[in-house]
Amino acid sequence: MSTISILLIIINLAGALAVFLFAMKLMSEGLQKIAGSKMRAVLKKITGNPLRGILTGTVVTAAIQSSSATTVMVVSFVNAGLLSLAGAVAVIMGANIGTTVTAWIITLFGLGEGSGGFSLPMLLAAISLFFIFSKRDQMKSIGQTVIGLALLLVGMELLQEPMANLDQYPGFLNALGTLSDYGFWSILLFVAIGALLTCLVQASAAMMAITLVMCYNGWIGFDVAVALVMGQNIGTTITANLAALVANSAGKKAARAHLVFNVVGVIITLIVFSPLMKLIAGLTASMTGCSPYTDVADPSYNPESVPLAISLFHTIFNVGNTIILAFFIPQILKLVNWMVKTKDEDNEDEFRLTYITGNWLSTAELNLQSAKSEIEEFSKRVLRMYTFLPGLRTAKNDEEFDTIMQRITKYEGITDRMEMEISKFLTKVGSGDISEHGSERVSSMLRIIDNLESIGDTIYQIAMTRQSKREDAVHFDAGLNANLEEMRDLVQKALNIMDTNLKDYDHMDLDAAYAAEHAINTERDRLRTQHLDALKLGVYDYAIGNAYSSLYALYEKLGDYVINVSEAIDNSRKHHDD
């Protein structure tokens, strides 16, 4: 085997893999756009019912053709407190079942003469044109999905070409044969190889495709292929665990649960390996007339028998393990609780993005969920910052006052950085392949975080005004303090409504937001009238009047920023309804 020949095989294989992975990405993104918002809504509604969670994970993963996307979303939802850990385990189990659809697509349409060469992909590509040039986002997404499927089949054809030439290189086949000669130890070895390669490629679907092609061409036996598939199931868990590196304890536990489920599933399968292989061999023989153990040189050998047997195994492996382990969800939870020790993560005075991480989901629209959760966290920070203000008035000494001022100052810095980081993330999302509705949501979210940051700035200005008042020994009487407390309470009510609206865009209460803002404006007008009258009558001096009017004006300014947030949410909702 010459160096050039080896290089050509590697180049052809790498190119075919690139086409296959791009096709999977394209098809997955199209499906996620079609069902993205509904999918998120379904996942968030999962309760402690294991069966419902398993079915949801199965349907969602089968729909979007990416177990990694499902598990990463599950980790983010658990991290955000939108999904219980028990619900997450059930969804992850279902995701493993849903991912078996990929193997069946490849087996039924992407291998052998039944694939139709490039005819079927070309037909699908032609059909996609009717959708891609539509003006409707939904139709464009359907077209993207169809063209993704077409390219996936093209990728399978391209993968088969370099594989078909491997019989010219006995050294490669001898190496595989040597590794396969250690009995059960060979099975364990190929489980490890499958896990390692899937970790490196970061795409279990691609590894499944390579495994099926090698089986079809007779380069590896049925047992070796099964071992690779089991390894792929372990290797695919790396994506969720990478996503959980910066997650909270709950998110880490969800990722570990994915790993535990797949590892335990492999152990169970290894225990019943021989009878399970006999069962699958019998099923395959009844369907194709040929056992997956039939020698390639045998006249009765059917090259489609091993890929079919692999697909059967993949399905039985995941469905069987799910049925068994569904009864042990409480034990899995205990194990992951032991693996991940809960830390004190309530140190809210430290800056960290909780839901926006370095792990970018394959579809820009799905990243909006992370942004939305981060904005909710932003709102919580702002509301907490607001609760510090009363302490400035009631501080018993300078030390207590300074401590509160330091916290407010620190929070003001946090709001600045949160606005900057979320803005950068949203800008990146908006520059990606995103629907018109998604683009409108990005614009609305940018407006929301801008106003949340302005709320933080205004709270800081109120604190600075209080500090100047204290330094200048300016004192308010009981009446002025009561008036400012009334304004503070009205703004608090508006902030609470804003925070509630941010949690559910589809059911936000704009009328309540406007009512709260109207109450703030009415109170401001009343205080301003009283203030002007007091100045005319000389009730208090200029220093007191200036500090007092500055404070109630700042509270009213807060109300303006608060209503801007709810209006931005409503704008996003209107575009969604359209």
Coordinates of C-alpha atoms in Angstrom, one line a residue:
M1 CA 0.0 0.0 0.0
S2 CA 1.6 3.3 -1.1
T3 CA 1.6 6.4 0.9
I4 CA -0.3 8.2 -1.8
S5 CA -3.0 5.5 -1.8
I6 CA -3.4 5.8 2.0
L7 CA -3.6 9.6 1.7
L8 CA -6.2 9.4 -1.0
I9 CA -8.4 7.1 1.2
I10 CA -8.0 9.4 4.2
I11 CA -8.9 12.5 2.1
N12 CA -11.9 10.8 0.5
L13 CA -13.1 9.5 3.9
A14 CA -12.7 12.9 5.5
G15 CA -14.6 14.6 2.7
A16 CA -17.4 12.0 2.8
L17 CA -17.6 12.5 6.6
A18 CA -17.7 16.3 6.2
V19 CA -20.7 15.9 3.7
F20 CA -22.4 13.5 6.1
L21 CA -21.9 15.7 9.2
F22 CA -23.0 18.8 7.3
A23 CA -26.1 17.0 6.1
M24 CA -27.0 15.9 9.7
K25 CA -26.5 19.5 10.9
L26 CA -28.7 20.9 8.1
M27 CA -31.4 18.3 8.6
S28 CA -31.3 18.7 12.4
E29 CA -31.5 22.5 12.1
G30 CA -34.4 22.4 9.7
L31 CA -36.4 20.1 12.0
Q32 CA -35.5 22.2 15.1
K33 CA -36.8 25.3 13.4
I34 CA -40.0 23.6 12.5
A35 CA -40.6 22.3 16.0
G36 CA -38.3 24.5 18.1
S37 CA -40.6 26.6 20.2
K38 CA -43.2 23.7 20.6
M39 CA -40.4 21.4 21.5
R40 CA -39.2 23.7 24.3
A41 CA -42.7 24.1 25.5
V42 CA -43.2 20.3 25.7
L43 CA -39.9 19.7 27.5
K44 CA -40.7 22.4 30.1
K45 CA -44.1 20.8 30.9
I46 CA -42.6 17.4 31.7
T47 CA -43.5 16.4 35.3
G48 CA -42.4 13.5 37.4
N49 CA -44.2 11.0 35.1
P50 CA -41.4 8.8 33.8
L51 CA -43.5 7.4 30.9
R52 CA -44.4 10.9 29.7
G53 CA -40.8 12.0 29.9
I54 CA -39.5 8.9 28.0
L55 CA -42.1 9.5 25.2
T56 CA -41.2 13.1 25.0
G57 CA -37.5 12.4 24.7
T58 CA -38.2 9.8 22.1
V59 CA -40.4 12.0 19.9
V60 CA -38.3 15.2 20.3
T61 CA -35.0 13.4 19.4
A62 CA -36.6 11.5 16.5
A63 CA -38.0 14.8 15.2
I64 CA -34.8 16.9 15.4
Q65 CA -32.4 13.9 14.7
S66 CA -30.0 14.9 17.4
S67 CA -29.8 13.3 20.8
S68 CA -27.0 15.7 21.6
A69 CA -29.3 18.7 21.1
T70 CA -32.0 17.1 23.3
T71 CA -29.6 16.2 26.1
V72 CA -27.9 19.6 26.0
M73 CA -31.4 21.3 26.2
V74 CA -32.3 19.0 29.1
V75 CA -29.2 20.0 30.9
S76 CA -29.9 23.7 30.3
F77 CA -33.6 23.3 31.5
V78 CA -32.5 21.5 34.6
N79 CA -29.9 24.2 35.1
A80 CA -32.6 26.8 34.7
G81 CA -34.9 25.0 37.1
L82 CA -37.5 24.4 34.4
L83 CA -37.2 20.6 34.6
S84 CA -36.8 18.3 37.6
L85 CA -33.8 15.9 37.7
A86 CA -36.2 12.9 37.6
G87 CA -37.9 14.4 34.6
A88 CA -34.6 15.0 32.9
V89 CA -33.5 11.3 33.4
A90 CA -36.7 10.2 31.8
V91 CA -36.3 12.5 28.8
I92 CA -32.7 11.4 28.4
M93 CA -33.8 7.7 28.3
G94 CA -36.3 8.6 25.6
A95 CA -33.6 10.5 23.7
N96 CA -31.6 7.3 23.4
I97 CA -34.6 5.6 21.8
G98 CA -35.2 8.5 19.5
T99 CA -31.6 8.5 18.2
T100 CA -32.1 5.0 16.8
V101 CA -34.1 6.5 13.9
T102 CA -30.9 7.7 12.3
A103 CA -29.6 4.1 12.0
W104 CA -32.8 3.0 10.4
I105 CA -32.7 5.9 7.8
I106 CA -29.1 4.9 6.9
T107 CA -29.9 1.2 6.8
L108 CA -33.1 1.5 4.7
F109 CA -32.2 4.3 2.4
G110 CA -28.4 4.9 2.5
L111 CA -26.9 1.4 1.9
G112 CA -26.7 -0.9 -1.1
E113 CA -28.8 -1.1 -4.2
G114 CA -31.9 0.0 -2.3
S115 CA -30.4 3.4 -1.8
G116 CA -30.8 4.1 -5.5
G117 CA -27.3 5.6 -5.8
F118 CA -27.6 9.3 -6.3
S119 CA -31.1 9.1 -7.8
L120 CA -33.0 9.4 -4.6
P121 CA -30.9 12.3 -3.2
M122 CA -31.3 14.2 -6.5
L123 CA -35.1 13.6 -6.3
L124 CA -35.2 14.9 -2.8
A125 CA -33.0 17.9 -3.7
A126 CA -35.4 18.7 -6.5
I127 CA -38.4 18.5 -4.2
S128 CA -36.7 20.8 -1.7
L129 CA -36.7 23.6 -4.2
F130 CA -40.5 23.9 -3.9
F131 CA -40.0 24.8 -0.2
I132 CA -36.7 26.6 -0.1
F133 CA -37.9 29.5 -2.3
S134 CA -41.1 30.0 -0.3
K135 CA -41.5 33.3 1.6
R136 CA -42.8 31.5 4.7
D137 CA -40.2 30.5 7.3
Q138 CA -41.9 27.2 8.0
M139 CA -41.8 26.2 4.4
K140 CA -38.1 27.2 4.1
S141 CA -37.4 25.0 7.2
I142 CA -39.1 22.0 5.5
G143 CA -37.0 22.6 2.4
Q144 CA -33.9 22.7 4.6
T145 CA -34.8 19.4 6.2
V146 CA -35.4 17.7 2.8
I147 CA -32.2 19.0 1.3
G148 CA -30.4 17.8 4.5
L149 CA -31.8 14.3 4.0
A150 CA -30.7 14.4 0.4
L151 CA -27.1 15.4 1.4
L152 CA -27.1 12.7 4.1
L153 CA -27.8 10.0 1.5
V154 CA -25.1 11.5 -0.7
G155 CA -22.7 11.4 2.2
M156 CA -23.5 7.7 2.7
E157 CA -22.8 7.0 -1.0
L158 CA -19.5 8.9 -0.7
L159 CA -18.6 7.0 2.5
Q160 CA -19.1 3.7 0.8
E161 CA -16.6 4.5 -2.0
P162 CA -13.4 4.7 0.1
M163 CA -14.5 1.8 2.2
A164 CA -15.1 -0.4 -0.8
N165 CA -11.4 0.0 -1.7
L166 CA -10.1 -1.3 1.6
D167 CA -10.1 -4.9 0.4
Q168 CA -7.1 -4.0 -1.7
Y169 CA -5.1 -3.5 1.5
P170 CA -4.8 -6.8 3.4
G171 CA -2.8 -5.1 6.1
F172 CA -5.9 -3.1 7.3
L173 CA -8.0 -6.3 7.3
N174 CA -5.4 -8.3 9.1
A175 CA -5.1 -5.6 11.8
L176 CA -8.9 -5.7 12.3
G177 CA -8.8 -9.5 12.4
T178 CA -6.0 -9.5 15.0
L179 CA -8.0 -7.1 17.2
S180 CA -11.0 -9.4 16.8
D181 CA -9.3 -12.6 17.9
Y182 CA -9.4 -12.1 21.7
G183 CA -12.9 -13.2 22.3
F184 CA -14.8 -11.3 24.9
W185 CA -11.8 -9.0 25.5
S186 CA -12.1 -7.9 21.9
I187 CA -15.7 -6.9 22.6
L188 CA -14.5 -4.7 25.5
L189 CA -11.7 -3.3 23.3
F190 CA -14.1 -2.2 20.6
V191 CA -16.5 -0.7 23.1
A192 CA -13.6 1.5 24.2
I193 CA -12.6 2.3 20.6
G194 CA -16.2 3.2 19.8
A195 CA -16.5 5.5 22.8
L196 CA -13.1 7.2 22.1
L197 CA -13.8 7.8 18.4
T198 CA -17.3 9.2 19.1
C199 CA -15.8 11.5 21.7
L200 CA -13.3 12.7 19.1
V201 CA -15.8 13.1 16.2
Q202 CA -18.5 14.4 18.5
A203 CA -21.2 12.8 16.3
S204 CA -22.5 9.3 17.1
A205 CA -24.5 9.4 13.8
A206 CA -21.3 9.7 11.8
M207 CA -19.7 6.8 13.7
M208 CA -22.9 4.8 13.2
A209 CA -22.7 5.4 9.5
I210 CA -19.1 4.3 9.3
T211 CA -19.9 1.2 11.3
L212 CA -22.8 0.3 9.0
V213 CA -20.7 0.8 5.9
M214 CA -17.9 -1.4 7.3
C215 CA -20.4 -4.1 8.1
Y216 CA -22.0 -3.9 4.7
N217 CA -18.6 -4.4 3.0
G218 CA -17.7 -7.2 5.4
W219 CA -14.7 -5.5 7.0
I220 CA -15.9 -6.1 10.5
G221 CA -18.0 -8.9 12.0
F222 CA -21.4 -8.5 13.7
D223 CA -20.0 -8.8 17.3
V224 CA -17.4 -6.1 16.6
A225 CA -19.9 -3.8 15.1
V226 CA -22.2 -4.3 18.1
A227 CA -19.3 -3.4 20.4
L228 CA -18.6 -0.2 18.5
V229 CA -22.3 0.8 18.7
M230 CA -22.3 0.3 22.5
G231 CA -19.1 2.4 22.7
Q232 CA -20.8 5.1 20.6
N233 CA -23.6 5.2 23.1
I234 CA -21.1 6.0 25.8
G235 CA -19.1 8.4 23.7
T236 CA -22.2 10.5 22.8
T237 CA -22.7 11.4 26.5
I238 CA -19.6 13.7 26.3
T239 CA -21.6 16.5 24.6
A240 CA -24.0 16.9 27.5
N241 CA -21.1 16.6 30.1
L242 CA -19.2 19.3 28.3
A243 CA -22.3 21.5 28.4
A244 CA -22.5 20.9 32.1
L245 CA -19.0 22.0 32.9
V246 CA -20.2 25.5 33.6
A247 CA -23.7 24.5 34.8
N248 CA -24.9 24.4 38.3
S249 CA -25.1 21.2 40.4
A250 CA -28.5 20.3 39.0
G251 CA -27.3 20.6 35.4
K252 CA -24.2 18.5 36.2
K253 CA -26.4 15.8 37.7
A254 CA -28.5 15.7 34.6
A255 CA -25.4 15.2 32.4
R256 CA -24.1 12.5 34.8
A257 CA -27.4 10.7 34.6
H258 CA -27.0 10.5 30.8
L259 CA -23.6 8.9 31.3
V260 CA -24.8 6.5 34.0
F261 CA -27.8 5.4 31.9
N262 CA -25.6 4.5 28.9
V263 CA -22.8 2.9 30.9
V264 CA -25.2 0.8 32.9
G265 CA -27.0 -0.1 29.7
V266 CA -23.7 -1.4 28.2
I267 CA -23.0 -3.4 31.3
I268 CA -26.4 -5.0 31.2
T269 CA -26.0 -5.8 27.5
L270 CA -22.5 -7.4 28.1
I271 CA -24.0 -9.6 30.8
V272 CA -26.6 -11.0 28.3
F273 CA -24.4 -10.6 25.3
S274 CA -24.5 -14.2 23.9
P275 CA -28.3 -14.8 24.1
L276 CA -29.0 -11.3 22.9
M277 CA -26.8 -11.8 19.8
K278 CA -28.6 -15.2 19.1
L279 CA -32.0 -13.4 19.3
I280 CA -31.0 -10.7 16.9
A281 CA -29.3 -13.2 14.5
G282 CA -32.6 -15.2 14.5
L283 CA -34.7 -12.1 13.8
T284 CA -32.3 -11.0 11.0
A285 CA -32.3 -14.5 9.4
S286 CA -36.1 -14.5 9.4
M287 CA -36.2 -11.1 7.6
T288 CA -33.3 -11.5 5.1
G289 CA -32.8 -15.2 4.9
C290 CA -29.2 -14.7 6.1
S291 CA -27.7 -14.6 9.5
P292 CA -25.4 -11.7 10.3
Y293 CA -22.8 -14.4 11.3
T294 CA -22.8 -15.8 7.7
D295 CA -19.3 -15.8 6.1
V296 CA -18.8 -13.4 3.3
A297 CA -17.6 -16.2 1.0
D298 CA -20.8 -18.2 1.6
P299 CA -23.1 -18.1 -1.5
S300 CA -26.1 -17.4 0.8
Y301 CA -24.4 -14.2 2.2
N302 CA -26.6 -11.2 2.1
P303 CA -24.6 -7.9 2.6
E304 CA -27.8 -6.2 4.0
S305 CA -28.1 -8.6 6.9
V306 CA -25.4 -7.2 9.1
P307 CA -26.5 -3.5 8.8
L308 CA -30.1 -4.6 9.5
A309 CA -28.9 -6.6 12.5
I310 CA -27.0 -3.6 13.8
S311 CA -30.1 -1.4 13.5
L312 CA -32.1 -4.1 15.3
F313 CA -29.5 -4.3 18.0
H314 CA -29.4 -0.5 18.4
T315 CA -33.1 -0.3 18.9
I316 CA -33.4 -3.3 21.2
F317 CA -30.4 -2.0 23.2
N318 CA -31.9 1.4 23.9
V319 CA -35.6 0.3 24.2
G320 CA -34.6 -2.7 26.4
N321 CA -32.4 -0.6 28.7
T322 CA -35.0 2.1 29.0
I323 CA -37.7 -0.4 30.0
I324 CA -35.3 -1.9 32.6
L325 CA -33.8 1.2 34.0
A326 CA -37.1 3.2 34.1
F327 CA -37.8 1.2 37.3
F328 CA -34.6 2.4 38.8
I329 CA -34.8 6.1 38.3
P330 CA -34.7 6.8 42.1
Q331 CA -31.5 4.7 42.3
I332 CA -30.0 6.6 39.4
L333 CA -30.8 9.9 41.1
K334 CA -29.1 8.7 44.3
L335 CA -26.0 7.8 42.3
V336 CA -25.7 11.1 40.5
N337 CA -26.4 13.0 43.8
W338 CA -23.4 11.1 45.2
M339 CA -21.3 11.8 42.1
V340 CA -22.0 15.5 42.1
K341 CA -22.0 17.1 45.5
T342 CA -24.2 20.2 45.8
K343 CA -22.3 23.3 46.5
D344 CA -23.3 26.6 47.9
E345 CA -24.2 28.4 44.7
D346 CA -26.3 31.1 46.1
N347 CA -23.5 33.7 46.2
E348 CA -25.4 36.2 44.2
D349 CA -22.9 38.9 44.7
E350 CA -20.5 37.2 42.2
F351 CA -20.9 37.7 38.5
R352 CA -21.4 34.6 36.4
L353 CA -23.6 33.8 33.4
T354 CA -25.6 30.7 34.4
Y355 CA -27.3 29.6 31.2
I356 CA -25.2 31.1 28.4
T357 CA -22.2 28.9 28.1
G358 CA -19.5 28.1 25.6
N359 CA -21.5 25.2 24.3
W360 CA -23.3 26.5 21.2
L361 CA -26.4 24.6 20.2
S362 CA -26.5 23.6 16.5
T363 CA -29.5 25.8 15.8
A364 CA -29.4 29.6 16.5
E365 CA -33.1 29.6 17.5
L366 CA -32.5 27.1 20.2
N367 CA -29.9 29.3 21.8
L368 CA -32.7 31.9 22.4
Q369 CA -33.9 29.7 25.2
S370 CA -30.5 30.1 26.9
A371 CA -30.7 33.8 26.3
K372 CA -34.3 34.0 27.7
S373 CA -33.2 32.1 30.9
E374 CA -30.2 34.4 31.3
I375 CA -32.5 37.5 30.9
E376 CA -34.8 36.0 33.7
E377 CA -31.7 35.7 35.9
F378 CA -30.8 39.3 34.9
S379 CA -34.2 40.4 36.1
K380 CA -33.7 38.6 39.4
R381 CA -30.4 40.4 40.0
V382 CA -32.0 43.8 39.3
L383 CA -34.9 43.0 41.7
R384 CA -32.5 41.9 44.4
M385 CA -30.4 45.1 43.8
Y386 CA -33.6 47.1 44.4
T387 CA -34.2 45.5 47.8
F388 CA -31.0 47.0 49.1
L389 CA -32.3 50.6 48.8
P390 CA -34.4 50.6 52.0
G391 CA -31.3 49.7 54.0
L392 CA -29.6 52.9 53.0
R393 CA -32.4 54.9 54.8
T394 CA -32.5 52.7 57.9
A395 CA -28.7 52.1 58.3
K396 CA -27.8 52.7 62.0
N397 CA -24.2 53.8 61.3
D398 CA -21.7 54.6 58.6
E399 CA -20.3 51.1 58.5
E400 CA -23.7 49.5 57.8
F401 CA -24.4 52.2 55.2
D402 CA -21.1 51.7 53.4
T403 CA -21.6 47.9 53.3
I404 CA -24.9 48.4 51.5
M405 CA -23.4 50.9 49.2
Q406 CA -20.6 48.5 48.3
R407 CA -23.2 45.8 47.4
I408 CA -25.2 48.1 45.3
T409 CA -22.0 49.3 43.5
K410 CA -21.0 45.7 42.9
Y411 CA -24.4 44.8 41.5
E412 CA -24.3 47.9 39.2
G413 CA -21.1 46.4 37.8
I414 CA -22.7 43.0 37.5
T415 CA -25.7 44.5 35.5
D416 CA -23.2 46.2 33.2
R417 CA -21.4 43.0 32.5
M418 CA -24.5 40.9 32.1
E419 CA -25.9 43.4 29.6
M420 CA -22.6 43.3 27.6
E421 CA -22.3 39.5 27.6
I422 CA -25.9 38.8 26.8
S423 CA -25.8 41.4 24.1
K424 CA -22.7 39.8 22.5
F425 CA -24.5 36.4 22.6
L426 CA -27.7 37.7 21.1
T427 CA -25.7 39.5 18.4
K428 CA -24.1 36.2 17.5
V429 CA -27.4 34.4 17.5
G430 CA -28.9 37.1 15.2
S431 CA -26.0 36.8 12.8
G432 CA -26.7 33.1 12.3
D433 CA -29.3 31.2 10.2
I434 CA -32.4 32.4 12.0
S435 CA -36.1 32.8 11.1
E436 CA -37.8 36.2 10.8
H437 CA -39.6 35.5 14.1
G438 CA -36.3 34.6 15.7
S439 CA -34.7 37.8 14.5
E440 CA -37.6 39.8 16.0
R441 CA -37.1 38.0 19.3
V442 CA -33.4 38.9 19.3
S443 CA -34.3 42.6 18.7
S444 CA -36.8 42.5 21.6
M445 CA -34.3 40.8 23.9
L446 CA -31.7 43.3 23.1
R447 CA -34.2 46.1 24.0
I448 CA -35.1 44.2 27.2
I449 CA -31.5 43.8 28.5
D450 CA -30.8 47.5 27.6
N451 CA -33.6 48.6 29.8
L452 CA -32.7 46.1 32.6
E453 CA -29.2 47.6 32.6
S454 CA -30.8 51.1 32.8
I455 CA -32.8 50.0 35.8
G456 CA -29.6 48.9 37.5
D457 CA -28.0 52.3 36.6
T458 CA -31.0 54.2 38.0
I459 CA -31.0 52.1 41.3
Y460 CA -27.4 53.1 41.6
Q461 CA -28.2 56.7 41.0
I462 CA -30.8 56.5 43.8
A463 CA -28.2 55.1 46.1
M464 CA -25.7 57.8 45.2
T465 CA -28.4 60.4 45.9
R466 CA -28.9 58.9 49.3
Q467 CA -25.2 58.9 49.9
S468 CA -24.9 62.6 49.0
K469 CA -27.9 63.3 51.3
R470 CA -26.2 61.5 54.1
E471 CA -22.8 63.3 53.6
D472 CA -24.5 66.7 53.5
A473 CA -26.5 65.9 56.6
V474 CA -29.8 66.4 54.8
H475 CA -32.8 64.9 56.7
F476 CA -36.3 64.2 55.6
D477 CA -39.3 64.4 58.0
A478 CA -41.8 61.5 58.4
G479 CA -44.1 62.8 55.6
L480 CA -41.4 63.0 53.0
N481 CA -40.1 59.5 53.9
A482 CA -43.6 58.1 53.7
N483 CA -44.1 59.6 50.3
L484 CA -40.8 58.1 49.0
E485 CA -41.8 54.7 50.6
E486 CA -45.1 54.9 48.6
M487 CA -43.2 55.5 45.4
R488 CA -40.7 52.7 46.2
D489 CA -43.6 50.3 46.8
L490 CA -45.3 51.2 43.5
V491 CA -42.0 50.6 41.6
Q492 CA -41.6 47.3 43.4
K493 CA -45.0 46.2 42.2
A494 CA -44.1 47.2 38.7
L495 CA -40.8 45.3 38.9
N496 CA -42.6 42.2 40.1
I497 CA -45.0 42.4 37.2
M498 CA -42.1 42.8 34.8
D499 CA -40.3 39.8 36.3
T500 CA -43.5 37.7 35.9
N501 CA -43.9 38.8 32.3
L502 CA -40.3 37.8 31.5
K503 CA -41.0 34.2 32.6
D504 CA -43.8 33.6 30.0
Y505 CA -43.9 35.8 26.9
D506 CA -47.0 34.1 25.6
H507 CA -49.1 34.9 28.6
M508 CA -47.6 38.2 29.8
D509 CA -50.0 40.8 31.3
L510 CA -49.4 44.1 29.6
D511 CA -52.5 45.7 31.1
A512 CA -51.2 45.1 34.6
A513 CA -47.8 46.6 33.6
Y514 CA -49.5 49.7 32.2
A515 CA -51.7 50.0 35.3
A516 CA -48.6 49.9 37.5
E517 CA -46.8 52.5 35.4
H518 CA -49.8 54.7 35.5
A519 CA -49.9 54.5 39.3
I520 CA -46.3 55.5 39.4
N521 CA -46.8 58.5 37.1
T522 CA -49.9 59.6 39.1
E523 CA -48.0 59.4 42.4
R524 CA -45.1 61.3 40.9
D525 CA -47.5 64.1 39.7
R526 CA -49.0 64.3 43.2
L527 CA -45.6 64.5 44.9
R528 CA -44.4 67.1 42.4
T529 CA -47.4 69.3 43.0
Q530 CA -47.0 69.0 46.8
H531 CA -43.3 69.7 46.5
L532 CA -43.7 72.9 44.5
D533 CA -46.3 74.1 47.0
A534 CA -43.9 73.3 49.9
L535 CA -41.1 75.3 48.3
K536 CA -43.4 78.3 47.8
L537 CA -44.4 78.1 51.5
G538 CA -40.9 77.5 52.7
V539 CA -41.8 74.3 54.4
Y540 CA -38.2 72.9 53.8
D541 CA -35.0 74.4 52.4
Y542 CA -33.5 74.0 49.0
A543 CA -31.1 71.1 49.9
I544 CA -34.0 69.0 51.3
G545 CA -36.2 69.9 48.3
N546 CA -33.5 69.1 45.8
A547 CA -32.7 65.7 47.3
Y548 CA -36.4 64.9 47.7
S549 CA -37.4 65.8 44.1
S550 CA -34.4 64.0 42.7
L551 CA -35.4 60.8 44.5
Y552 CA -39.1 60.7 43.4
A553 CA -38.0 61.6 39.9
L554 CA -35.6 58.7 39.8
Y555 CA -38.3 56.3 41.0
E556 CA -40.5 57.5 38.2
K557 CA -37.6 57.0 35.8
L558 CA -37.4 53.5 37.0
G559 CA -41.0 53.0 36.1
D560 CA -40.3 54.1 32.5
Y561 CA -37.6 51.5 32.1
V562 CA -39.8 48.8 33.6
I563 CA -42.7 49.4 31.2
N564 CA -40.2 49.4 28.3
V565 CA -39.3 45.8 29.2
S566 CA -42.9 44.7 29.1
E567 CA -43.5 46.5 25.8
A568 CA -40.5 44.8 24.3
I569 CA -41.9 41.4 25.4
D570 CA -45.3 42.3 23.9
N571 CA -43.6 43.3 20.6
S572 CA -41.9 39.9 20.5
R573 CA -45.3 38.2 21.1
K574 CA -47.1 40.2 18.4
H575 CA -44.5 39.1 15.8
H576 CA -44.9 35.5 16.9
D577 CA -48.7 35.7 16.5
D578 CA -48.3 37.2 13.1

